[in-house]
């Protein structure tokens, strides 16, 4: 986890480093232990007035695919520089006409130990056809918590950020506490 200031510096670096014509605007830059995800807005395709929802969706998907192919070399160059500078993989995504698409991004394995009642929750999701495996069921649970606990998670992240700032001021500060541009 990084502090708000570190996140602002990271977002600023991408805003300054991205080619001016890559995105209409930089929507978000998110970061965790393994990955930085950069999402930008691209122009919607021009459609005739009264276009159906199916036509709009197909046009947006085609625009996203065209953008992905056309900008690959520029995105790879920025990603390589960022990966060297920040020590994390960079993934990309776009928003276009109400559609959001993430390009190749990391699905990091997470190991956990669960007791029987917790495993039974996962097995129930599998039996109900909600998930194909315990791994899928656990990911489904995490997405459900994420969707319904935004306020609580935001407060928790803010508290963790405060703890990191205080820890960084102490005599035992580690390089891990350093800002991303100092890595």
PDB file of C-alpha atoms in Angstrom:
ATOM      1  CA  UNK A   1       0.000   0.000   0.000  1.00  0.00           C
ATOM      2  CA  UNK A   2       1.227   3.490  -0.801  1.00  0.00           C
ATOM      3  CA  UNK A   3       0.357   6.861   0.672  1.00  0.00           C
ATOM      4  CA  UNK A   4      -1.844   9.420  -1.087  1.00  0.00           C
ATOM      5  CA  UNK A   5       1.218  11.530  -1.835  1.00  0.00           C
ATOM      6  CA  UNK A   6       3.032   8.561  -3.378  1.00  0.00           C
ATOM      7  CA  UNK A   7      -0.076   7.753  -5.432  1.00  0.00           C
ATOM      8  CA  UNK A   8      -0.298  11.370  -6.609  1.00  0.00           C
ATOM      9  CA  UNK A   9       3.369  11.259  -7.668  1.00  0.00           C
ATOM     10  CA  UNK A  10       2.763   7.989  -9.514  1.00  0.00           C
ATOM     11  CA  UNK A  11      -0.318   9.380 -11.280  1.00  0.00           C
ATOM     12  CA  UNK A  12       1.607  12.555 -12.082  1.00  0.00           C
ATOM     13  CA  UNK A  13       4.479  10.566 -13.560  1.00  0.00           C
ATOM     14  CA  UNK A  14       2.092   8.730 -15.892  1.00  0.00           C
ATOM     15  CA  UNK A  15       0.237  11.950 -16.780  1.00  0.00           C
ATOM     16  CA  UNK A  16       3.543  13.561 -17.720  1.00  0.00           C
ATOM     17  CA  UNK A  17       5.062  10.526 -19.435  1.00  0.00           C
ATOM     18  CA  UNK A  18       2.145   9.347 -21.576  1.00  0.00           C
ATOM     19  CA  UNK A  19       2.108  10.627 -25.157  1.00  0.00           C
ATOM     20  CA  UNK A  20      -0.318  13.566 -25.447  1.00  0.00           C
ATOM     21  CA  UNK A  21      -2.457  11.832 -28.047  1.00  0.00           C
ATOM     22  CA  UNK A  22      -2.740   8.461 -26.276  1.00  0.00           C
ATOM     23  CA  UNK A  23      -5.889   9.174 -24.216  1.00  0.00           C
ATOM     24  CA  UNK A  24      -8.510  11.925 -24.158  1.00  0.00           C
ATOM     25  CA  UNK A  25      -7.958  11.866 -20.411  1.00  0.00           C
ATOM     26  CA  UNK A  26      -6.303   9.749 -17.760  1.00  0.00           C
ATOM     27  CA  UNK A  27      -9.172   8.143 -15.809  1.00  0.00           C
ATOM     28  CA  UNK A  28      -7.291   6.316 -13.054  1.00  0.00           C
ATOM     29  CA  UNK A  29      -4.002   4.857 -11.955  1.00  0.00           C
ATOM     30  CA  UNK A  30      -4.288   2.073  -9.381  1.00  0.00           C
ATOM     31  CA  UNK A  31      -1.457   0.217  -7.699  1.00  0.00           C
ATOM     32  CA  UNK A  32      -0.953  -2.782  -5.454  1.00  0.00           C
ATOM     33  CA  UNK A  33       2.048  -4.942  -4.551  1.00  0.00           C
ATOM     34  CA  UNK A  34       2.381  -6.500  -7.998  1.00  0.00           C
ATOM     35  CA  UNK A  35       0.855  -4.177 -10.552  1.00  0.00           C
ATOM     36  CA  UNK A  36       0.094  -0.647 -11.702  1.00  0.00           C
ATOM     37  CA  UNK A  37      -3.064  -0.355 -13.818  1.00  0.00           C
ATOM     38  CA  UNK A  38      -3.451   2.702 -16.037  1.00  0.00           C
ATOM     39  CA  UNK A  39      -6.923   3.428 -17.463  1.00  0.00           C
ATOM     40  CA  UNK A  40      -7.613   6.209 -19.942  1.00  0.00           C
ATOM     41  CA  UNK A  41     -10.622   7.485 -21.862  1.00  0.00           C
ATOM     42  CA  UNK A  42     -10.621   7.209 -25.643  1.00  0.00           C
ATOM     43  CA  UNK A  43     -12.994   8.906 -28.093  1.00  0.00           C
ATOM     44  CA  UNK A  44     -16.321   7.275 -28.812  1.00  0.00           C
ATOM     45  CA  UNK A  45     -16.889   6.228 -32.403  1.00  0.00           C
ATOM     46  CA  UNK A  46     -19.155   8.468 -34.448  1.00  0.00           C
ATOM     47  CA  UNK A  47     -22.525   6.810 -34.982  1.00  0.00           C
ATOM     48  CA  UNK A  48     -25.744   7.893 -36.621  1.00  0.00           C
ATOM     49  CA  UNK A  49     -28.324   9.407 -34.314  1.00  0.00           C
ATOM     50  CA  UNK A  50     -30.651   6.765 -32.938  1.00  0.00           C
ATOM     51  CA  UNK A  51     -28.102   3.939 -33.143  1.00  0.00           C
ATOM     52  CA  UNK A  52     -29.211   0.855 -31.246  1.00  0.00           C
ATOM     53  CA  UNK A  53     -27.551  -0.260 -28.018  1.00  0.00           C
ATOM     54  CA  UNK A  54     -26.133  -3.291 -29.843  1.00  0.00           C
ATOM     55  CA  UNK A  55     -24.594  -1.023 -32.497  1.00  0.00           C
ATOM     56  CA  UNK A  56     -23.113   1.287 -29.848  1.00  0.00           C
ATOM     57  CA  UNK A  57     -21.621  -1.636 -27.934  1.00  0.00           C
ATOM     58  CA  UNK A  58     -20.146  -3.213 -31.084  1.00  0.00           C
ATOM     59  CA  UNK A  59     -18.677   0.123 -32.198  1.00  0.00           C
ATOM     60  CA  UNK A  60     -17.134   0.746 -28.764  1.00  0.00           C
ATOM     61  CA  UNK A  61     -15.611  -2.756 -28.694  1.00  0.00           C
ATOM     62  CA  UNK A  62     -14.178  -2.246 -32.190  1.00  0.00           C
ATOM     63  CA  UNK A  63     -12.731   1.156 -31.186  1.00  0.00           C
ATOM     64  CA  UNK A  64     -11.148  -0.406 -28.096  1.00  0.00           C
ATOM     65  CA  UNK A  65      -9.566  -3.186 -30.172  1.00  0.00           C
ATOM     66  CA  UNK A  66      -8.298  -0.679 -32.743  1.00  0.00           C
ATOM     67  CA  UNK A  67      -6.795   1.464 -29.971  1.00  0.00           C
ATOM     68  CA  UNK A  68      -5.134  -1.560 -28.380  1.00  0.00           C
ATOM     69  CA  UNK A  69      -3.425  -2.594 -31.621  1.00  0.00           C
ATOM     70  CA  UNK A  70      -2.482   0.926 -32.786  1.00  0.00           C
ATOM     71  CA  UNK A  71      -0.963   2.055 -29.471  1.00  0.00           C
ATOM     72  CA  UNK A  72       0.809  -1.151 -28.452  1.00  0.00           C
ATOM     73  CA  UNK A  73       4.350   0.104 -29.147  1.00  0.00           C
ATOM     74  CA  UNK A  74       3.808   3.381 -27.245  1.00  0.00           C
ATOM     75  CA  UNK A  75       2.228   1.598 -24.274  1.00  0.00           C
ATOM     76  CA  UNK A  76       5.008  -1.007 -24.146  1.00  0.00           C
ATOM     77  CA  UNK A  77       7.671   1.725 -24.123  1.00  0.00           C
ATOM     78  CA  UNK A  78       5.991   3.553 -21.221  1.00  0.00           C
ATOM     79  CA  UNK A  79       5.387   0.276 -19.363  1.00  0.00           C
ATOM     80  CA  UNK A  80       9.038  -0.772 -19.627  1.00  0.00           C
ATOM     81  CA  UNK A  81      10.190   2.558 -18.258  1.00  0.00           C
ATOM     82  CA  UNK A  82       7.626   2.444 -15.428  1.00  0.00           C
ATOM     83  CA  UNK A  83       8.426  -1.183 -14.576  1.00  0.00           C
ATOM     84  CA  UNK A  84      12.105  -0.293 -14.273  1.00  0.00           C
ATOM     85  CA  UNK A  85      11.366   2.834 -12.240  1.00  0.00           C
ATOM     86  CA  UNK A  86       8.688   1.452  -9.881  1.00  0.00           C
ATOM     87  CA  UNK A  87       9.458  -2.283  -9.820  1.00  0.00           C
ATOM     88  CA  UNK A  88       5.905  -3.335 -10.757  1.00  0.00           C
ATOM     89  CA  UNK A  89       4.250  -4.650 -13.901  1.00  0.00           C
ATOM     90  CA  UNK A  90       2.076  -2.157 -15.788  1.00  0.00           C
ATOM     91  CA  UNK A  91      -1.345  -3.069 -17.164  1.00  0.00           C
ATOM     92  CA  UNK A  92      -3.572  -0.962 -19.359  1.00  0.00           C
ATOM     93  CA  UNK A  93      -7.264  -0.325 -19.779  1.00  0.00           C
ATOM     94  CA  UNK A  94      -9.624   2.063 -21.527  1.00  0.00           C
ATOM     95  CA  UNK A  95     -13.090   3.523 -21.221  1.00  0.00           C
ATOM     96  CA  UNK A  96     -15.041   4.180 -24.396  1.00  0.00           C
ATOM     97  CA  UNK A  97     -18.726   4.949 -24.738  1.00  0.00           C
ATOM     98  CA  UNK A  98     -19.679   3.479 -21.390  1.00  0.00           C
ATOM     99  CA  UNK A  99     -17.588   0.348 -21.981  1.00  0.00           C
ATOM    100  CA  UNK A 100     -14.532  -0.422 -19.876  1.00  0.00           C
ATOM    101  CA  UNK A 101     -11.896  -2.915 -20.988  1.00  0.00           C
ATOM    102  CA  UNK A 102      -8.717  -4.009 -19.227  1.00  0.00           C
ATOM    103  CA  UNK A 103      -5.955  -5.398 -21.386  1.00  0.00           C
ATOM    104  CA  UNK A 104      -3.594  -8.124 -20.220  1.00  0.00           C
ATOM    105  CA  UNK A 105      -3.356  -7.766 -16.466  1.00  0.00           C
ATOM    106  CA  UNK A 106      -2.072  -9.874 -13.616  1.00  0.00           C
ATOM    107  CA  UNK A 107      -4.195 -12.454 -11.852  1.00  0.00           C
ATOM    108  CA  UNK A 108      -1.981 -13.011  -8.817  1.00  0.00           C
ATOM    109  CA  UNK A 109      -2.357 -16.293  -6.941  1.00  0.00           C
ATOM    110  CA  UNK A 110      -3.239 -15.920  -3.280  1.00  0.00           C
ATOM    111  CA  UNK A 111      -2.864 -18.732  -0.782  1.00  0.00           C
ATOM    112  CA  UNK A 112      -5.106 -18.962   2.255  1.00  0.00           C
ATOM    113  CA  UNK A 113      -6.092 -21.473   4.897  1.00  0.00           C
ATOM    114  CA  UNK A 114      -9.805 -21.896   5.502  1.00  0.00           C
ATOM    115  CA  UNK A 115     -11.613 -23.846   8.168  1.00  0.00           C
ATOM    116  CA  UNK A 116     -14.524 -26.114   7.295  1.00  0.00           C
ATOM    117  CA  UNK A 117     -17.333 -23.532   7.701  1.00  0.00           C
ATOM    118  CA  UNK A 118     -15.481 -21.171   5.348  1.00  0.00           C
ATOM    119  CA  UNK A 119     -14.837 -23.957   2.831  1.00  0.00           C
ATOM    120  CA  UNK A 120     -18.519 -24.849   2.969  1.00  0.00           C
ATOM    121  CA  UNK A 121     -19.382 -21.317   1.842  1.00  0.00           C
ATOM    122  CA  UNK A 122     -17.135 -21.759  -1.192  1.00  0.00           C
ATOM    123  CA  UNK A 123     -18.486 -25.241  -1.907  1.00  0.00           C
ATOM    124  CA  UNK A 124     -22.062 -23.912  -1.769  1.00  0.00           C
ATOM    125  CA  UNK A 125     -21.182 -21.303  -4.403  1.00  0.00           C
ATOM    126  CA  UNK A 126     -19.740 -24.066  -6.579  1.00  0.00           C
ATOM    127  CA  UNK A 127     -22.801 -26.312  -6.110  1.00  0.00           C
ATOM    128  CA  UNK A 128     -25.078 -23.373  -7.009  1.00  0.00           C
ATOM    129  CA  UNK A 129     -23.157 -22.763 -10.236  1.00  0.00           C
ATOM    130  CA  UNK A 130     -21.927 -19.342  -9.131  1.00  0.00           C
ATOM    131  CA  UNK A 131     -18.305 -20.481  -9.381  1.00  0.00           C
ATOM    132  CA  UNK A 132     -16.386 -23.304 -11.081  1.00  0.00           C
ATOM    133  CA  UNK A 133     -13.835 -23.819  -8.316  1.00  0.00           C
ATOM    134  CA  UNK A 134     -12.947 -22.752  -4.820  1.00  0.00           C
ATOM    135  CA  UNK A 135     -10.551 -20.230  -6.314  1.00  0.00           C
ATOM    136  CA  UNK A 136     -13.346 -18.711  -8.433  1.00  0.00           C
ATOM    137  CA  UNK A 137     -15.690 -18.764  -5.436  1.00  0.00           C
ATOM    138  CA  UNK A 138     -13.161 -16.939  -3.266  1.00  0.00           C
ATOM    139  CA  UNK A 139     -12.616 -14.313  -5.982  1.00  0.00           C
ATOM    140  CA  UNK A 140     -16.418 -13.906  -6.220  1.00  0.00           C
ATOM    141  CA  UNK A 141     -16.580 -13.337  -2.433  1.00  0.00           C
ATOM    142  CA  UNK A 142     -13.829 -10.726  -2.592  1.00  0.00           C
ATOM    143  CA  UNK A 143     -15.654  -8.863  -5.400  1.00  0.00           C
ATOM    144  CA  UNK A 144     -18.879  -8.978  -3.358  1.00  0.00           C
ATOM    145  CA  UNK A 145     -17.153  -7.503  -0.302  1.00  0.00           C
ATOM    146  CA  UNK A 146     -15.447  -4.905  -2.498  1.00  0.00           C
ATOM    147  CA  UNK A 147     -18.784  -3.823  -3.970  1.00  0.00           C
ATOM    148  CA  UNK A 148     -20.566  -3.530  -0.630  1.00  0.00           C
ATOM    149  CA  UNK A 149     -17.831  -2.304   1.673  1.00  0.00           C
ATOM    150  CA  UNK A 150     -16.362   0.688  -0.179  1.00  0.00           C
ATOM    151  CA  UNK A 151     -16.843   3.110   2.709  1.00  0.00           C
ATOM    152  CA  UNK A 152     -15.346   0.748   5.268  1.00  0.00           C
ATOM    153  CA  UNK A 153     -12.418  -0.175   3.007  1.00  0.00           C
ATOM    154  CA  UNK A 154     -11.763   3.502   2.239  1.00  0.00           C
ATOM    155  CA  UNK A 155     -11.635   4.304   5.952  1.00  0.00           C
ATOM    156  CA  UNK A 156      -9.341   1.329   6.546  1.00  0.00           C
ATOM    157  CA  UNK A 157      -6.990   2.405   3.716  1.00  0.00           C
ATOM    158  CA  UNK A 158      -6.890   5.942   5.122  1.00  0.00           C
ATOM    159  CA  UNK A 159      -5.951   4.547   8.538  1.00  0.00           C
ATOM    160  CA  UNK A 160      -3.216   2.377   7.026  1.00  0.00           C
ATOM    161  CA  UNK A 161      -1.865   5.372   5.155  1.00  0.00           C
ATOM    162  CA  UNK A 162      -1.629   7.303   8.428  1.00  0.00           C
ATOM    163  CA  UNK A 163       0.223   4.387  10.051  1.00  0.00           C
ATOM    164  CA  UNK A 164       2.686   4.301   7.125  1.00  0.00           C
ATOM    165  CA  UNK A 165       3.382   8.039   7.435  1.00  0.00           C
ATOM    166  CA  UNK A 166       4.060   7.715  11.158  1.00  0.00           C
ATOM    167  CA  UNK A 167       6.220   4.605  10.638  1.00  0.00           C
ATOM    168  CA  UNK A 168       8.242   6.371   7.921  1.00  0.00           C
ATOM    169  CA  UNK A 169       9.163   9.087  10.420  1.00  0.00           C
ATOM    170  CA  UNK A 170      10.555   6.587  12.929  1.00  0.00           C
ATOM    171  CA  UNK A 171      14.128   5.409  13.364  1.00  0.00           C
ATOM    172  CA  UNK A 172      13.376   2.005  11.820  1.00  0.00           C
ATOM    173  CA  UNK A 173      12.079   3.270   8.472  1.00  0.00           C
ATOM    174  CA  UNK A 174      12.788   0.762   5.712  1.00  0.00           C
ATOM    175  CA  UNK A 175      13.288   1.242   1.965  1.00  0.00           C
ATOM    176  CA  UNK A 176       9.808  -0.273   1.558  1.00  0.00           C
ATOM    177  CA  UNK A 177       8.415   2.903   3.168  1.00  0.00           C
ATOM    178  CA  UNK A 178      10.047   5.035   0.477  1.00  0.00           C
ATOM    179  CA  UNK A 179       8.068   6.848  -2.193  1.00  0.00           C
ATOM    180  CA  UNK A 180       7.731   5.034  -5.543  1.00  0.00           C
ATOM    181  CA  UNK A 181      10.073   7.458  -7.303  1.00  0.00           C
ATOM    182  CA  UNK A 182      12.794   6.654  -4.758  1.00  0.00           C
ATOM    183  CA  UNK A 183      12.786   2.912  -5.520  1.00  0.00           C
TER     184      UNK A 183
END
